[in-house]
Amino acid sequence: MEAKIALKMQFSACIDTDKFARRPSVSLPFSQKLREQHGHPISCHFQPRRTSNWQKHVALEASGSYRNFPAPILESGSFPPSLDEALILKNKSQEILPYIDGRCIYLVGMMGSGKTTIGKILSEVLGYSFCDSDTLVELAVEGTSVAEIFNLYGEGFFRNKESETLQKLSLTHHMVVSTGGGAVIRPINWKYMAKGISVWLDVPLEALAQRISAVGTNSRPLLHHDSGDAYNRTLTRLSNLWKERGDAYANANARVSLEEIAAKLGHRDVTNLTPTVIAIEALLQIEAFLKGEDGMDIATL
């Protein structure tokens, strides 16, 4: 049965509106296959109303249609080849959106775990806004990069600014927030994130080291000064950071284990997982948290 989508919502984006690119209409990331199959273009219209340099409210209206597919998604061990990942993601997001009730979603995890990539996917499919807490810290220090902040002022200064940023974000709604890798080490930050839903992206250290060493460590102040082979030094430093932070990540409301996803889908390693598949698992884990939180009866697709 074909189901019609029509939603309208308002959310706050914690960005500097002077630097915000004005885009009156943005298309949601549905595949060309779906557009051709159903003949219903889906678009969003953003109507910004500026209230301050820190916050602006945006009205989002989206319309379109999709077909409901009965599928147990990841639980079955593999995706039926006929299903489109983007459609599964959209269906699941619409199913749990009312139960999220406007709360912010905070993504936590080690550096390089994909918080920004997954965060942007979740923000688009949920009709939320996205922000990176590190970027907001940089803006608060006159555009100074995180690496420069560490170099000029030290890690303690950065952590204080990070906590200030999370405190401000805790007052907002309809946001997906990518947090810094070390944000979890301060208990006060968990107090701020407790006003929303925290999701831990749990990625094997070897995969993280491979990702980070491939692109370089210049933007990673806690890794950049180590010497030796790029992969080995990155893995060693990540292992040390894990010892400091591993228990803290486990405080998150939901855990997305890339190893477990790969095992369900029959992949030998996590590098074969697409961001969309990881985002679907994030929604499933958020759903599991919501069910346990209030005993909610959320229907299964």
CSV table of C-alpha atoms in Angstrom, one decimal:
chain,number,residue,atom,x,y,z
A,1,MET,CA,0.0,0.0,0.0
A,2,GLU,CA,1.3,3.4,-0.9
A,3,ALA,CA,1.6,5.8,2.0
A,4,LYS,CA,1.7,9.5,1.7
A,5,ILE,CA,4.2,11.6,3.6
A,6,ALA,CA,3.4,15.2,4.7
A,7,LEU,CA,5.2,16.8,7.5
A,8,LYS,CA,5.9,20.2,8.7
A,9,MET,CA,8.2,21.0,11.6
A,10,GLN,CA,10.4,23.7,13.1
A,11,PHE,CA,13.8,23.3,14.6
A,12,SER,CA,16.7,25.3,15.8
A,13,ALA,CA,20.1,25.2,14.2
A,14,CYS,CA,23.0,26.3,16.4
A,15,ILE,CA,25.0,28.0,13.7
A,16,ASP,CA,26.2,31.4,12.9
A,17,THR,CA,23.5,32.7,10.6
A,18,ASP,CA,25.9,35.2,9.0
A,19,LYS,CA,27.8,32.2,7.6
A,20,PHE,CA,24.7,30.2,6.7
A,21,ALA,CA,24.2,29.6,3.0
A,22,ARG,CA,20.7,30.5,2.0
A,23,ARG,CA,19.1,27.6,0.1
A,24,PRO,CA,15.3,28.0,-0.4
A,25,SER,CA,14.7,24.4,-1.6
A,26,VAL,CA,16.7,21.3,-0.9
A,27,SER,CA,15.9,17.8,-2.1
A,28,LEU,CA,15.9,14.9,0.3
A,29,PRO,CA,18.5,12.2,-0.6
A,30,PHE,CA,16.2,9.6,-2.1
A,31,SER,CA,17.6,7.5,-4.8
A,32,GLN,CA,17.0,8.1,-8.5
A,33,LYS,CA,15.6,4.6,-8.6
A,34,LEU,CA,12.8,5.5,-6.2
A,35,ARG,CA,12.0,8.7,-8.0
A,36,GLU,CA,11.6,6.9,-11.3
A,37,GLN,CA,9.7,4.0,-9.6
A,38,HIS,CA,7.1,6.1,-7.8
A,39,GLY,CA,7.1,9.3,-9.8
A,40,HIS,CA,6.9,11.5,-6.7
A,41,PRO,CA,9.7,14.0,-6.3
A,42,ILE,CA,10.4,14.8,-2.7
A,43,SER,CA,11.6,18.2,-1.7
A,44,CYS,CA,12.1,20.3,1.4
A,45,HIS,CA,11.5,24.1,1.6
A,46,PHE,CA,13.4,26.0,4.2
A,47,GLN,CA,12.1,29.3,5.4
A,48,PRO,CA,14.7,30.8,7.8
A,49,ARG,CA,13.6,33.2,10.5
A,50,ARG,CA,16.6,34.8,12.1
A,51,THR,CA,16.5,35.4,15.8
A,52,SER,CA,20.2,35.8,16.7
A,53,ASN,CA,23.6,35.0,15.5
A,54,TRP,CA,23.6,31.8,17.6
A,55,GLN,CA,20.3,30.4,16.7
A,56,LYS,CA,17.8,30.5,13.9
A,57,HIS,CA,14.5,28.7,13.4
A,58,VAL,CA,13.8,27.0,10.2
A,59,ALA,CA,10.4,25.7,9.0
A,60,LEU,CA,10.7,22.5,7.1
A,61,GLU,CA,7.9,21.2,4.9
A,62,ALA,CA,8.3,17.9,3.0
A,63,SER,CA,5.9,15.9,0.9
A,64,GLY,CA,6.0,12.9,-1.2
A,65,SER,CA,5.1,9.2,-1.1
A,66,TYR,CA,6.7,5.8,-0.6
A,67,ARG,CA,5.7,2.2,-0.4
A,68,ASN,CA,5.8,0.3,2.9
A,69,PHE,CA,8.0,-2.8,2.8
A,70,PRO,CA,7.6,-5.4,5.6
A,71,ALA,CA,11.2,-6.1,6.5
A,72,PRO,CA,13.0,-7.0,9.7
A,73,ILE,CA,16.0,-4.9,8.4
A,74,LEU,CA,19.2,-5.9,10.0
A,75,GLU,CA,17.8,-8.7,12.2
A,76,SER,CA,17.4,-11.0,9.2
A,77,GLY,CA,21.1,-11.1,8.6
A,78,SER,CA,21.0,-9.4,5.2
A,79,PHE,CA,19.1,-6.8,3.2
A,80,PRO,CA,16.8,-8.2,0.5
A,81,PRO,CA,18.4,-7.0,-2.7
A,82,SER,CA,15.1,-5.5,-3.9
A,83,LEU,CA,14.9,-3.0,-1.1
A,84,ASP,CA,16.5,0.4,-1.3
A,85,GLU,CA,18.5,1.4,1.7
A,86,ALA,CA,17.3,5.0,1.6
A,87,LEU,CA,13.7,3.8,1.7
A,88,ILE,CA,14.3,1.6,4.7
A,89,LEU,CA,16.1,4.5,6.4
A,90,LYS,CA,13.2,6.8,5.7
A,91,ASN,CA,10.5,4.4,6.8
A,92,LYS,CA,12.3,3.7,10.1
A,93,SER,CA,12.9,7.4,10.8
A,94,GLN,CA,9.3,8.3,10.3
A,95,GLU,CA,8.2,5.4,12.5
A,96,ILE,CA,10.2,6.5,15.5
A,97,LEU,CA,10.2,10.3,15.0
A,98,PRO,CA,7.1,10.9,17.1
A,99,TYR,CA,8.7,9.0,20.0
A,100,ILE,CA,11.9,11.0,19.9
A,101,ASP,CA,9.7,14.0,20.6
A,102,GLY,CA,12.1,16.7,19.4
A,103,ARG,CA,15.0,15.6,21.6
A,104,CYS,CA,18.5,16.2,20.4
A,105,ILE,CA,20.6,13.2,19.3
A,106,TYR,CA,24.2,13.3,20.4
A,107,LEU,CA,26.7,11.1,18.6
A,108,VAL,CA,29.7,10.1,20.7
A,109,GLY,CA,32.7,7.9,19.7
A,110,MET,CA,36.4,7.9,19.0
A,111,MET,CA,37.9,10.3,16.5
A,112,GLY,CA,37.3,9.0,13.0
A,113,SER,CA,34.3,6.9,13.9
A,114,GLY,CA,32.0,8.6,11.4
A,115,LYS,CA,30.0,10.9,13.7
A,116,THR,CA,29.8,13.7,11.2
A,117,THR,CA,28.9,11.5,8.2
A,118,ILE,CA,26.3,9.5,10.1
A,119,GLY,CA,25.0,12.7,11.9
A,120,LYS,CA,24.3,14.4,8.6
A,121,ILE,CA,22.4,11.4,7.3
A,122,LEU,CA,20.3,11.2,10.4
A,123,SER,CA,19.6,14.9,10.5
A,124,GLU,CA,18.3,14.9,6.9
A,125,VAL,CA,16.1,11.9,7.3
A,126,LEU,CA,14.7,13.1,10.6
A,127,GLY,CA,14.2,16.6,9.5
A,128,TYR,CA,16.6,17.8,12.1
A,129,SER,CA,19.5,20.3,11.9
A,130,PHE,CA,23.1,19.1,12.2
A,131,CYS,CA,26.1,20.6,14.0
A,132,ASP,CA,29.5,19.6,15.0
A,133,SER,CA,30.5,20.7,18.5
A,134,ASP,CA,34.2,21.1,17.5
A,135,THR,CA,33.1,23.5,14.8
A,136,LEU,CA,31.1,25.5,17.3
A,137,VAL,CA,34.1,25.7,19.6
A,138,GLU,CA,36.2,26.9,16.7
A,139,LEU,CA,33.6,29.7,15.9
A,140,ALA,CA,33.6,30.6,19.6
A,141,VAL,CA,37.4,31.2,19.4
A,142,GLU,CA,37.2,33.4,16.4
A,143,GLY,CA,37.5,30.7,13.8
A,144,THR,CA,40.6,29.1,15.4
A,145,SER,CA,41.0,25.5,14.4
A,146,VAL,CA,40.9,22.8,17.1
A,147,ALA,CA,44.5,21.9,16.4
A,148,GLU,CA,45.5,25.6,16.9
A,149,ILE,CA,43.4,25.9,20.1
A,150,PHE,CA,45.3,22.9,21.5
A,151,ASN,CA,48.6,24.5,20.5
A,152,LEU,CA,47.9,28.0,21.7
A,153,TYR,CA,45.8,27.5,24.8
A,154,GLY,CA,46.1,23.8,25.8
A,155,GLU,CA,43.6,21.0,26.0
A,156,GLY,CA,42.1,22.3,29.3
A,157,PHE,CA,41.0,25.5,27.5
A,158,PHE,CA,39.5,23.5,24.7
A,159,ARG,CA,37.6,21.2,27.1
A,160,ASN,CA,36.1,24.2,28.9
A,161,LYS,CA,34.9,25.7,25.6
A,162,GLU,CA,33.5,22.2,24.6
A,163,SER,CA,31.5,22.0,27.8
A,164,GLU,CA,30.1,25.5,27.3
A,165,THR,CA,29.1,24.5,23.8
A,166,LEU,CA,27.3,21.4,25.0
A,167,GLN,CA,25.5,23.4,27.7
A,168,LYS,CA,24.1,25.7,25.0
A,169,LEU,CA,23.2,22.8,22.8
A,170,SER,CA,21.3,21.2,25.7
A,171,LEU,CA,18.8,24.1,25.6
A,172,THR,CA,17.9,23.3,21.9
A,173,HIS,CA,15.7,20.8,20.2
A,174,HIS,CA,15.6,19.0,16.8
A,175,MET,CA,19.4,18.8,16.5
A,176,VAL,CA,21.8,16.0,15.6
A,177,VAL,CA,25.1,16.8,17.3
A,178,SER,CA,28.5,15.3,16.4
A,179,THR,CA,30.6,15.6,19.6
A,180,GLY,CA,34.3,15.6,19.9
A,181,GLY,CA,36.0,12.3,20.7
A,182,GLY,CA,37.0,13.4,24.2
A,183,ALA,CA,33.7,15.0,25.2
A,184,VAL,CA,32.7,11.9,27.2
A,185,ILE,CA,35.5,12.3,29.8
A,186,ARG,CA,33.7,15.1,31.7
A,187,PRO,CA,30.7,14.0,33.7
A,188,ILE,CA,29.1,17.5,33.3
A,189,ASN,CA,28.9,16.9,29.5
A,190,TRP,CA,26.9,13.7,30.1
A,191,LYS,CA,24.5,15.8,32.2
A,192,TYR,CA,24.0,18.1,29.3
A,193,MET,CA,23.6,15.3,26.8
A,194,ALA,CA,21.1,13.5,29.1
A,195,LYS,CA,18.5,16.0,27.9
A,196,GLY,CA,18.7,14.3,24.6
A,197,ILE,CA,19.5,10.8,23.3
A,198,SER,CA,23.2,9.8,23.2
A,199,VAL,CA,24.4,7.3,20.6
A,200,TRP,CA,27.8,5.6,20.7
A,201,LEU,CA,29.4,4.7,17.3
A,202,ASP,CA,31.6,1.8,18.3
A,203,VAL,CA,34.2,1.2,15.6
A,204,PRO,CA,37.2,-1.2,15.9
A,205,LEU,CA,40.4,0.6,16.7
A,206,GLU,CA,42.2,-1.0,13.7
A,207,ALA,CA,39.5,0.4,11.3
A,208,LEU,CA,39.9,3.8,13.0
A,209,ALA,CA,43.7,3.7,12.6
A,210,GLN,CA,43.4,2.8,9.0
A,211,ARG,CA,41.0,5.6,8.3
A,212,ILE,CA,42.9,8.3,10.1
A,213,SER,CA,46.4,7.3,8.9
A,214,ALA,CA,45.1,7.3,5.3
A,215,VAL,CA,44.1,11.0,5.5
A,216,GLY,CA,46.7,12.3,7.9
A,217,THR,CA,46.7,13.5,11.5
A,218,ASN,CA,47.2,17.2,11.0
A,219,SER,CA,43.7,18.0,12.2
A,220,ARG,CA,44.1,15.5,15.2
A,221,PRO,CA,46.0,17.4,17.9
A,222,LEU,CA,46.2,14.3,20.2
A,223,LEU,CA,47.8,12.2,17.4
A,224,HIS,CA,49.8,14.6,15.3
A,225,HIS,CA,53.0,14.8,17.4
A,226,ASP,CA,53.6,11.1,17.6
A,227,SER,CA,56.5,9.6,15.5
A,228,GLY,CA,56.8,6.4,13.5
A,229,ASP,CA,54.8,4.6,10.9
A,230,ALA,CA,51.5,6.4,10.4
A,231,TYR,CA,49.2,3.4,11.0
A,232,ASN,CA,51.1,1.9,13.9
A,233,ARG,CA,51.6,5.2,15.8
A,234,THR,CA,47.9,6.0,15.2
A,235,LEU,CA,46.8,2.6,16.5
A,236,THR,CA,49.0,2.9,19.5
A,237,ARG,CA,47.7,6.4,20.4
A,238,LEU,CA,44.1,5.3,19.8
A,239,SER,CA,44.6,2.3,22.1
A,240,ASN,CA,45.9,4.6,24.9
A,241,LEU,CA,42.9,6.9,24.4
A,242,TRP,CA,40.6,4.0,24.5
A,243,LYS,CA,41.9,3.0,27.9
A,244,GLU,CA,41.0,6.5,29.1
A,245,ARG,CA,37.6,6.8,27.4
A,246,GLY,CA,36.2,3.3,26.7
A,247,ASP,CA,34.2,3.0,29.9
A,248,ALA,CA,32.8,6.6,29.4
A,249,TYR,CA,31.4,5.8,25.9
A,250,ALA,CA,29.4,3.0,27.5
A,251,ASN,CA,27.3,5.6,29.3
A,252,ALA,CA,25.5,6.4,26.0
A,253,ASN,CA,21.8,5.5,25.7
A,254,ALA,CA,22.4,3.5,22.5
A,255,ARG,CA,25.4,1.6,21.0
A,256,VAL,CA,26.0,1.1,17.3
A,257,SER,CA,28.6,-1.7,16.9
A,258,LEU,CA,30.0,-1.8,13.4
A,259,GLU,CA,31.4,-5.3,14.2
A,260,GLU,CA,28.0,-6.5,15.0
A,261,ILE,CA,26.4,-5.0,11.9
A,262,ALA,CA,29.1,-6.6,9.7
A,263,ALA,CA,28.5,-10.0,11.3
A,264,LYS,CA,24.7,-9.7,10.7
A,265,LEU,CA,25.3,-8.9,7.1
A,266,GLY,CA,28.0,-11.5,6.5
A,267,HIS,CA,30.9,-9.0,6.0
A,268,ARG,CA,34.3,-9.9,7.1
A,269,ASP,CA,35.2,-6.4,8.2
A,270,VAL,CA,33.5,-3.1,8.8
A,271,THR,CA,35.0,-1.3,5.8
A,272,ASN,CA,32.2,-2.8,3.6
A,273,LEU,CA,29.4,-1.1,5.5
A,274,THR,CA,27.8,1.9,3.9
A,275,PRO,CA,27.0,5.0,5.9
A,276,THR,CA,23.3,4.4,5.2
A,277,VAL,CA,23.4,0.9,6.8
A,278,ILE,CA,25.1,2.3,9.9
A,279,ALA,CA,22.5,5.1,10.1
A,280,ILE,CA,19.7,2.4,9.9
A,281,GLU,CA,21.3,0.6,12.8
A,282,ALA,CA,21.5,3.8,14.7
A,283,LEU,CA,17.8,4.3,14.4
A,284,LEU,CA,17.1,0.7,15.4
A,285,GLN,CA,19.2,1.2,18.5
A,286,ILE,CA,17.5,4.5,19.3
A,287,GLU,CA,14.2,2.6,18.9
A,288,ALA,CA,15.4,-0.1,21.4
A,289,PHE,CA,16.3,2.6,23.9
A,290,LEU,CA,12.9,4.3,23.5
A,291,LYS,CA,11.1,1.0,24.0
A,292,GLY,CA,13.0,0.4,27.2
A,293,GLU,CA,12.7,4.0,28.4
A,294,ASP,CA,8.9,4.1,28.7
A,295,GLY,CA,7.8,0.7,27.7
A,296,MET,CA,6.5,2.2,24.4
A,297,ASP,CA,4.9,0.0,21.9
A,298,ILE,CA,6.5,0.9,18.6
A,299,ALA,CA,5.3,-1.2,15.7
A,300,THR,CA,8.0,-3.1,13.8
A,301,LEU,CA,8.2,-2.5,10.1
